[in-house]
CSV table of C-alpha atoms and ligand atoms in Angstrom, one decimal:
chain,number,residue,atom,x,y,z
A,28,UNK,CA,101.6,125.3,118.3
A,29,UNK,CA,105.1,127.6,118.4
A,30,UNK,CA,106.8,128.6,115.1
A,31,UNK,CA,109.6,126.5,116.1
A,32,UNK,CA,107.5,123.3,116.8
A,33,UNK,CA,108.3,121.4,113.3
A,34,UNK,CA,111.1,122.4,111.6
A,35,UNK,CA,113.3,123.4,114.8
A,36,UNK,CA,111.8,120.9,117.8
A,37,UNK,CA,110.7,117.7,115.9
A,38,UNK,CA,113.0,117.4,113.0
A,39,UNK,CA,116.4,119.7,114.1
A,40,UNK,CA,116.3,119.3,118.0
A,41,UNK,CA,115.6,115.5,117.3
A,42,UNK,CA,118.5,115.0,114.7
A,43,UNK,CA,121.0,117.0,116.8
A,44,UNK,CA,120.0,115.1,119.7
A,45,UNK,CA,121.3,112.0,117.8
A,46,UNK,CA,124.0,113.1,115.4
A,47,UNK,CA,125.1,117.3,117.3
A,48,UNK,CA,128.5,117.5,119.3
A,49,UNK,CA,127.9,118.2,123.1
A,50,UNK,CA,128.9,122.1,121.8
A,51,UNK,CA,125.7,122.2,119.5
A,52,UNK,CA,123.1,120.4,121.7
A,53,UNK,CA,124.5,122.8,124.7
A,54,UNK,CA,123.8,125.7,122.6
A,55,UNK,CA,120.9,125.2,120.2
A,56,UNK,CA,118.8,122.8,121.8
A,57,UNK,CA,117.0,125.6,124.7
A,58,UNK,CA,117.4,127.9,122.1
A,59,UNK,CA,114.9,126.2,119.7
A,60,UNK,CA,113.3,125.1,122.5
A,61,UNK,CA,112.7,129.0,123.6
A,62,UNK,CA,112.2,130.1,120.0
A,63,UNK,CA,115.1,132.1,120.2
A,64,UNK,CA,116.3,130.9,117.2
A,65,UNK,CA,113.9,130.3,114.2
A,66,UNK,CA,114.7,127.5,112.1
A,67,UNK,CA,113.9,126.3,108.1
A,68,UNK,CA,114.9,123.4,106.1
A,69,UNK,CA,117.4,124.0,103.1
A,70,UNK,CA,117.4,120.5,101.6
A,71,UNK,CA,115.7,120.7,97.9
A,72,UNK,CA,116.8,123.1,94.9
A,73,UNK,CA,115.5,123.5,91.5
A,74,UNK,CA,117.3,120.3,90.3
A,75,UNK,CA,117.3,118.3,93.9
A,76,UNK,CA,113.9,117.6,94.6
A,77,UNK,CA,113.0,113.3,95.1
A,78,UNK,CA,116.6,113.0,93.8
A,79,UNK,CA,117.9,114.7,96.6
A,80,UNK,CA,121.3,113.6,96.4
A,81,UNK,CA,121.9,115.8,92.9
A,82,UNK,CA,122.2,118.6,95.6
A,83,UNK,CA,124.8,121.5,93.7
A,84,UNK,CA,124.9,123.8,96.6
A,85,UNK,CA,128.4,124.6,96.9
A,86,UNK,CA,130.5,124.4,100.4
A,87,UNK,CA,134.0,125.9,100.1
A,88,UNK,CA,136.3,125.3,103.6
A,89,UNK,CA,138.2,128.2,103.7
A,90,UNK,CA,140.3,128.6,107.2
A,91,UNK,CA,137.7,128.6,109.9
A,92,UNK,CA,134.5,129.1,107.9
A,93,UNK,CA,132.5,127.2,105.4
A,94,UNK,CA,131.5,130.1,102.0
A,95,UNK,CA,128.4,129.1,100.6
A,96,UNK,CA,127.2,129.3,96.7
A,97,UNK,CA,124.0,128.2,95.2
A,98,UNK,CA,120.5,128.1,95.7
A,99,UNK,CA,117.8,126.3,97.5
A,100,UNK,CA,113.7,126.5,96.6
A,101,UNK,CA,110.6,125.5,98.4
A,102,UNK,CA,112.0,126.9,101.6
A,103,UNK,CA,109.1,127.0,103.6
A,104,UNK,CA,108.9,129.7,106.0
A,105,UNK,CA,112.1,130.8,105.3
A,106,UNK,CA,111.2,134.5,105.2
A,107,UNK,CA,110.6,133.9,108.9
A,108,UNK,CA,113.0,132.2,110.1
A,109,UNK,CA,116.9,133.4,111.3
A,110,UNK,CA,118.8,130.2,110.8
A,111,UNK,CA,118.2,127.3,107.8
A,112,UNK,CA,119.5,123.4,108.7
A,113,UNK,CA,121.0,122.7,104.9
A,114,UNK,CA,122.9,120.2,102.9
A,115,UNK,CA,125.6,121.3,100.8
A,116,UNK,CA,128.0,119.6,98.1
A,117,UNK,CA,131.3,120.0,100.4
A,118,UNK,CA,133.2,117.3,98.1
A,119,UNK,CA,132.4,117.7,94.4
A,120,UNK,CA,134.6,114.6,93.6
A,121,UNK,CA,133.2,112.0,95.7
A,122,UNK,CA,130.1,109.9,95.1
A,123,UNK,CA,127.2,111.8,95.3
A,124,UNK,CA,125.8,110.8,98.6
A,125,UNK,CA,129.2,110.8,100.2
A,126,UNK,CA,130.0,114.6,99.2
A,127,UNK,CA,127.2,116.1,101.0
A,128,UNK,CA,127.6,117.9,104.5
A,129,UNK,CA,124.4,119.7,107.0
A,130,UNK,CA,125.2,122.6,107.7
A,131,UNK,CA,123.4,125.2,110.4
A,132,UNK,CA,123.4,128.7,108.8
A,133,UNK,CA,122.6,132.2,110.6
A,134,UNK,CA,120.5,133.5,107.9
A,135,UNK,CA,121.5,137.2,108.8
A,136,UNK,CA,123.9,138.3,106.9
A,137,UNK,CA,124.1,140.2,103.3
A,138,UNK,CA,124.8,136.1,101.5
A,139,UNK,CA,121.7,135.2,102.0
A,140,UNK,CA,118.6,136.4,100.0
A,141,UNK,CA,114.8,135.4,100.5
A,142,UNK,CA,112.6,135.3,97.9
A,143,UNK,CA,108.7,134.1,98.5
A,144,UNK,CA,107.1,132.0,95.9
A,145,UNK,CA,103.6,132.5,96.0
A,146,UNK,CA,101.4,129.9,96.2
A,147,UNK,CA,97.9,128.2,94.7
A,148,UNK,CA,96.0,129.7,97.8
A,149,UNK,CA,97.5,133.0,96.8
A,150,UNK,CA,100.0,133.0,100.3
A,151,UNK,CA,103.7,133.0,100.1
A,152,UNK,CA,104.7,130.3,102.6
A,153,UNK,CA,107.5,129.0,100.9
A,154,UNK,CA,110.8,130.7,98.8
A,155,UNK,CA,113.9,130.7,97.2
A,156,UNK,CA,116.8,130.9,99.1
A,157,UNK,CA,120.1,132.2,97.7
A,158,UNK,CA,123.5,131.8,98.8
A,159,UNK,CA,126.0,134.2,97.7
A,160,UNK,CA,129.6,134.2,99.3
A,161,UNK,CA,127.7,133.3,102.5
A,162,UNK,CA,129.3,131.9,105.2
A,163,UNK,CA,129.3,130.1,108.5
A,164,UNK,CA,131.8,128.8,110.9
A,165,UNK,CA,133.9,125.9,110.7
A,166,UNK,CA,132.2,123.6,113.7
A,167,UNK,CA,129.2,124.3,112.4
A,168,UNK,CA,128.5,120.6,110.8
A,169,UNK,CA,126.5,118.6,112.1
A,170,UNK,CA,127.6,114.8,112.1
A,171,UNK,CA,131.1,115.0,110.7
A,172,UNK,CA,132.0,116.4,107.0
A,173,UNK,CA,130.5,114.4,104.2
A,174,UNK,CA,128.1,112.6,105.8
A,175,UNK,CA,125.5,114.5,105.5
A,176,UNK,CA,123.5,112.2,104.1
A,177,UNK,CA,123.3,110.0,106.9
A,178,UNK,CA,122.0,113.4,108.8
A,179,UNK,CA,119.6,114.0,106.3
A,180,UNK,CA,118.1,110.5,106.7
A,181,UNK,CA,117.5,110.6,110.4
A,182,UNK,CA,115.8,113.9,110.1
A,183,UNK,CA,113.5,112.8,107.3
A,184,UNK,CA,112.4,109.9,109.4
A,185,UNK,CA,111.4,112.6,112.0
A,186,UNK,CA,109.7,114.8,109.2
A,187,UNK,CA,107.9,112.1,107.9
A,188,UNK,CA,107.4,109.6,111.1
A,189,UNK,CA,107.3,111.6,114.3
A,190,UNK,CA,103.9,113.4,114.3
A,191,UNK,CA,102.1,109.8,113.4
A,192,UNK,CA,100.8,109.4,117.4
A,193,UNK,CA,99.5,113.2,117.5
A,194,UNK,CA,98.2,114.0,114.0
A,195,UNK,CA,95.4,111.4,114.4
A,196,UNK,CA,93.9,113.9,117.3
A,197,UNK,CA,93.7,116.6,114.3
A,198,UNK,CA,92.2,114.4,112.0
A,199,UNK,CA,89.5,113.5,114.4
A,200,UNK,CA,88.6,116.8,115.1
A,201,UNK,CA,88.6,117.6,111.8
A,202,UNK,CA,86.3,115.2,110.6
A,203,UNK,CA,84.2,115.7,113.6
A,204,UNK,CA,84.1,119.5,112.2
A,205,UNK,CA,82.7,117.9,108.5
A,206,UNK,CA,80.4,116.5,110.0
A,207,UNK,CA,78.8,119.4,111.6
A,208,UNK,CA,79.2,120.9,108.6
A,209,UNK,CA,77.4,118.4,106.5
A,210,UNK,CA,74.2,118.3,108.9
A,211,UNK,CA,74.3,122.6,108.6
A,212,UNK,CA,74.3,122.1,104.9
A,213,UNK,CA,71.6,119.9,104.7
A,214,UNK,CA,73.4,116.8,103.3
A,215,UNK,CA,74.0,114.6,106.3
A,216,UNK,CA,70.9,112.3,104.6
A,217,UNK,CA,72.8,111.4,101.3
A,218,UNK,CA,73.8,107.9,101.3
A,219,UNK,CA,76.7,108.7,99.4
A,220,UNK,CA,77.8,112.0,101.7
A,221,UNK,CA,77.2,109.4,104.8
A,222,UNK,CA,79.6,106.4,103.3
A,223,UNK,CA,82.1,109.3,102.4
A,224,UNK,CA,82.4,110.6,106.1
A,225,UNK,CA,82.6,106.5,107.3
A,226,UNK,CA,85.3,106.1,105.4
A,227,UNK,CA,87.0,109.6,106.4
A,228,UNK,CA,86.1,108.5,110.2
A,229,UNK,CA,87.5,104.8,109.6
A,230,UNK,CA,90.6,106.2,107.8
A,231,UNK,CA,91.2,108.1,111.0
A,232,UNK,CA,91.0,105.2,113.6
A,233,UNK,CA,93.3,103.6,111.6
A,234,UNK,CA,96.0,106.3,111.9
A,235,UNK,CA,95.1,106.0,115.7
A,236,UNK,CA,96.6,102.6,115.7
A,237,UNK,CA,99.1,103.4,113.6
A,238,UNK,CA,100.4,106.0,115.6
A,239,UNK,CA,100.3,104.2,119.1
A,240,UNK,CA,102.3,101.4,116.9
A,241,UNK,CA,105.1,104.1,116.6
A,242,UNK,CA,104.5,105.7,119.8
A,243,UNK,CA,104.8,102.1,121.6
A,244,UNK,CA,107.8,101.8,119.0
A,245,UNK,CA,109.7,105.1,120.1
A,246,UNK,CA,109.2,104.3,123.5
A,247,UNK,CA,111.6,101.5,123.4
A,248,UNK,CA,113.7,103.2,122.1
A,249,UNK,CA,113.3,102.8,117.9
A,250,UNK,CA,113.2,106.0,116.0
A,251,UNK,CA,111.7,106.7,112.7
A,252,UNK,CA,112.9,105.7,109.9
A,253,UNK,CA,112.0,104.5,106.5
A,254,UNK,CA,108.6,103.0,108.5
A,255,UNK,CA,108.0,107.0,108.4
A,256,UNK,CA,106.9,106.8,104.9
A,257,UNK,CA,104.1,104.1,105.6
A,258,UNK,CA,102.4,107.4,108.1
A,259,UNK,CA,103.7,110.2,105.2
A,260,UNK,CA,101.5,108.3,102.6
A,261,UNK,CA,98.7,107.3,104.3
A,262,UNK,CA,98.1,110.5,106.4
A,263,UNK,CA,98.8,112.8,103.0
A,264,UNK,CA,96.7,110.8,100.8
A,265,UNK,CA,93.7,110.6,102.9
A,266,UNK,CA,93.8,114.2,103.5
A,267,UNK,CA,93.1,114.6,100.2
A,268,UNK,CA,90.0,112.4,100.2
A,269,UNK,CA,88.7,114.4,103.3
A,270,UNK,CA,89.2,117.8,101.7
A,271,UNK,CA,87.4,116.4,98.5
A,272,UNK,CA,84.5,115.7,100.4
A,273,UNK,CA,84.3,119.4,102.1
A,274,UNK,CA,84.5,120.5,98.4
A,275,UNK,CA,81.5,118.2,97.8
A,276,UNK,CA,79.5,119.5,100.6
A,277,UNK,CA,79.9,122.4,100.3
A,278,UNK,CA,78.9,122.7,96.5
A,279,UNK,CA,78.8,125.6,94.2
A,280,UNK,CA,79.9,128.2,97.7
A,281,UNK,CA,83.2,126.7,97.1
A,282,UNK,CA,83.9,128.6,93.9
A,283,UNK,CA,83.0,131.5,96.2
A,284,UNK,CA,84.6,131.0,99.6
A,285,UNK,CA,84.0,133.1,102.4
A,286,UNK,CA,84.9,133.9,106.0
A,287,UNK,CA,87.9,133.1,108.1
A,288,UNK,CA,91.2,131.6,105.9
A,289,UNK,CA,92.4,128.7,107.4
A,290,UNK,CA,95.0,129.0,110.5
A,291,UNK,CA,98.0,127.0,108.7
A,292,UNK,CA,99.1,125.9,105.2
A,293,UNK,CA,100.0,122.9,106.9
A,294,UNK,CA,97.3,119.6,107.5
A,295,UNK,CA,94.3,120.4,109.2
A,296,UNK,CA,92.6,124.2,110.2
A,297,UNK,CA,92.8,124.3,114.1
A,298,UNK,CA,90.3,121.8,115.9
A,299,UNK,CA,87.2,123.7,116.1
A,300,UNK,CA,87.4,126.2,114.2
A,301,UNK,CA,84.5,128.0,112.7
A,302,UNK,CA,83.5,126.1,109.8
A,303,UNK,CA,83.6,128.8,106.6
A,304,UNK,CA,84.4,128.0,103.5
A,305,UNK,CA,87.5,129.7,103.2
A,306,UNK,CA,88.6,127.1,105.8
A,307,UNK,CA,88.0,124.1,104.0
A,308,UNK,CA,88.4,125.5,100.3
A,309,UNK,CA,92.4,126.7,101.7
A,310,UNK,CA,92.5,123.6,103.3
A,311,UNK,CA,91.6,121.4,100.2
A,312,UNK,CA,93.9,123.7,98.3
A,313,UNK,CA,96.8,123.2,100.7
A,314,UNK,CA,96.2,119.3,101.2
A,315,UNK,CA,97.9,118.9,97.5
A,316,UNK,CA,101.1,119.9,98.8
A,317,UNK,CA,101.1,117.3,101.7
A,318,UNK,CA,101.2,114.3,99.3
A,319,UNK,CA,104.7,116.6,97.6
A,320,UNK,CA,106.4,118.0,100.6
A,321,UNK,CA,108.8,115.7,103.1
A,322,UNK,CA,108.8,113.7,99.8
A,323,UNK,CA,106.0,112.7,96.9
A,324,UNK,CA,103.4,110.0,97.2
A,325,UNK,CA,105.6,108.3,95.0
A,326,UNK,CA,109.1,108.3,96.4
A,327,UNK,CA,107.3,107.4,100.1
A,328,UNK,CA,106.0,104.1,97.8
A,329,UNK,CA,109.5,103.5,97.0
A,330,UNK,CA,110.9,104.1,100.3
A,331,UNK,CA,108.3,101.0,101.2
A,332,UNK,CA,108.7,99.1,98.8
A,333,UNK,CA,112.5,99.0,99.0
A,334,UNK,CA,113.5,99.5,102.5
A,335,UNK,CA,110.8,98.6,104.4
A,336,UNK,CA,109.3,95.4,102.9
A,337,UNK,CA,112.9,94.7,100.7
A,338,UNK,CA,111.4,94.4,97.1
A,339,UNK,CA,113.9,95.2,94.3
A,340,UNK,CA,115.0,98.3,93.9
A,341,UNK,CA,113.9,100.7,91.2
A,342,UNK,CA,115.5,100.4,87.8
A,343,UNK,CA,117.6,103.8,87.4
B,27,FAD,C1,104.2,123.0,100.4
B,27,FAD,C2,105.6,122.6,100.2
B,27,FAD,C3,106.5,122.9,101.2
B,27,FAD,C4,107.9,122.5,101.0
B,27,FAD,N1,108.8,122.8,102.0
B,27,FAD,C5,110.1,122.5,101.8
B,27,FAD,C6,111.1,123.0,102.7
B,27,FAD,O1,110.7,123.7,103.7
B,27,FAD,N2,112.3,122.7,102.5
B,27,FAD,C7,112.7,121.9,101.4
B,27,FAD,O2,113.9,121.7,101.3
B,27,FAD,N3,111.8,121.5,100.5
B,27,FAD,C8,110.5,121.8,100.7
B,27,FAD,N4,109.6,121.3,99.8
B,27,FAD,C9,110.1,120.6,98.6
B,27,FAD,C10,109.7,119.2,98.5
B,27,FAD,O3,110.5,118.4,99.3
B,27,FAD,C11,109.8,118.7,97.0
B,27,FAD,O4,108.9,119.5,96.3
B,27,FAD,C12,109.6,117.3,96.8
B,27,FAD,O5,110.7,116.5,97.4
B,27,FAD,C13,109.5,116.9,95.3
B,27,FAD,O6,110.6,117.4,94.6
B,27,FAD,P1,110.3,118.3,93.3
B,27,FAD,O7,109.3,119.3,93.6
B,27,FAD,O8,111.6,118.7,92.7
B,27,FAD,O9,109.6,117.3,92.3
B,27,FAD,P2,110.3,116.1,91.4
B,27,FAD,O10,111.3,115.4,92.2
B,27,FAD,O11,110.8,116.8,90.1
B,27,FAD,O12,109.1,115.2,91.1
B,27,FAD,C14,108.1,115.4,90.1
B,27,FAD,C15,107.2,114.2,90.0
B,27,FAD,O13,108.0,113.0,89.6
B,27,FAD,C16,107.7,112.0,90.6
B,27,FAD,N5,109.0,111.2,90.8
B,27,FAD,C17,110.2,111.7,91.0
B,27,FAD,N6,111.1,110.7,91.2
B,27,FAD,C18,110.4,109.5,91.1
B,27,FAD,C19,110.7,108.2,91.2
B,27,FAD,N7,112.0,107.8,91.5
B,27,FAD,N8,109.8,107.2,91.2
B,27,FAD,C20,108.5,107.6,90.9
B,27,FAD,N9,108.1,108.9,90.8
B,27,FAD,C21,109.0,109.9,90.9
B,27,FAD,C22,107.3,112.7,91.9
B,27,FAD,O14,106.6,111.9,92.7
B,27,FAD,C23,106.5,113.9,91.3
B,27,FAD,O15,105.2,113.5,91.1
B,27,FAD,C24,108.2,121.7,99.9
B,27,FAD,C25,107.3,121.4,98.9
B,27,FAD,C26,106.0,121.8,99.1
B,27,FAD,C27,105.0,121.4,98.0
């Protein structure tokens, strides 16, 4: 549970590991690993969201560094972070997923400004991020100049894919936790609370196979791809189903929660963590962004639909 666990270990350090120059693994890869540096994902703006590839943040080569215009939103944890992985327009004239380049930026310097957005919960986890005349060196691309996108890809399918063998040990606990809590509220004999918590339990053992499906999957060597979406959906949509229920248990006292927030915006609250309603009401709260973040419910259908089981493609 480090800062750097998700955005630096599991999405960079795994995409650099596949797509970095000897120069960029030898130097980032102990550093994220260390937490020396801190690391935030610069991929969606205000008009690049599921279409992704309208990305207008402007990369300008001039001698040995790339100057950076535009803007980037939803930047989560990006007022604590030092450096941001980002995708940037670096040829305006070409196709719009062959123009794009990733980019690693040292977010300290006077181009960049943070700016938190604050949140349903009331927290500021996320921001804007805005590029002014900032810069960063040449070699700093990651996978060659205007392709990007391929980048962008391979770290998606870690976003989405990678955690699919370790979330199901949170989810357990967690409904373990609901349980407890429904018995202390008096409501573990309702034969509609009961079914409920079944299915939540059920839901769970099938992400358990799931995930030693892509464990068994990674270990011969596959990595995530579009398959990623099929854990993204399921995983994000029954999380929303589980927090529902807390909701439910707890009744009216979640208009009125109380006691310890939550430990992370992110999923679950920590496996045994004291069950207040401020725990479950944030995490119910928080569970509506996991079905929009790393991509919608409804783009991870595409993705499926598409590239996974080959139907035709959207009309557009
Ligand atoms: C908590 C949180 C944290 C985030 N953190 C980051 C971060 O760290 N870095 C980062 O870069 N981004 C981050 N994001 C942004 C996230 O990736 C985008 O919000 C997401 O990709 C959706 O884009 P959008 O918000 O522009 O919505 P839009 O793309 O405008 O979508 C609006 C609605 O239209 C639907 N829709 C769009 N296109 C289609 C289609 N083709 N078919 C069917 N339905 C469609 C969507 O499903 C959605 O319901 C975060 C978002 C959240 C909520």
């Amino acid at each position: 549970g480090g800062p750097n666990d998700v955005f630096g270990i599991q999405m960079l350090g795994n995409t650099l590991l596949q797509w970095g120059t000897e120069e960029q693994k030898h130097h980032y890869l102990p550093r994220l690993l260390s937490g020396a540096d801190v690391w935030c994902q610069g991929y969606s703006e205000p008009n690049a969201g599921s279409d992704l590839s309208n990305l207008g943040l402007k990369a300008q080569l001039d001698g040995d560094q790339w100057i950076l215009n535009g803007q980037k939103i939803w930047t989560s944890a990006g007022h604590l972070a030092d450096h941001i992985f980002t995708l940037a327009r670096t040829d305006p004239d070409a196709p719009r997923h062959k123009g794009i380049s990733f980019l690693l930026v040292d977010m300290r310097q006077p181009g960049i400004e943070v700016r938190p957005i604050k949140m349903i919960s009331g927290e500021s986890e996320f921001n804007e991020v805005f590029y002014t005349d900032a810069t960063t060196p040449k070699h700093e691309v990651v996978g060659g100049v205007n392709n990007g996108w391929a980048v962008a890809m391979t770290l998606l399918g870690f976003e989405r894919g990678e955690a699919a063998a370790t979330l199901p040990i949170r989810f357990q606990a967690e409904v373990d936790r609901l349980v407890i809590l429904a018995k202390e509220r008096g409501v573990a004999d309702d034969p509609i609370i009961r079914q409920r918590l079944a299915q939540c339990y059920a839901k769970v053992q099938i992400m358990r196979f799931n995930g030693m499906r892509v464990l068994t999957r990674f270990l011969k060597g596959h990595h995530p791809g579009p398959d990623g979406a099929i854990s993204k959906l399921y995983w994000s949509e029954y999380h929303k189903e589980i927090t529902e229920l807390s909701i439910d248990i707890l009744g009216a006292e979640a208009m009125i929660p109380s006691g310890r927030h939550p430990s992370s915006a992110f999923q679950t609250d920590d496996a045994g963590a004291p069950n207040s309603s401020w725990s479950w009401v944030g995490t119910f709260l928080n569970a509506r962004a996991g079905t929009i973040y790393a991509g919608s419910s409804q783009v991870q259908r595409n993705i499926i639909g598409e590239m996974v089981l080959g139907l035709p493609k959207e009309p557009r």
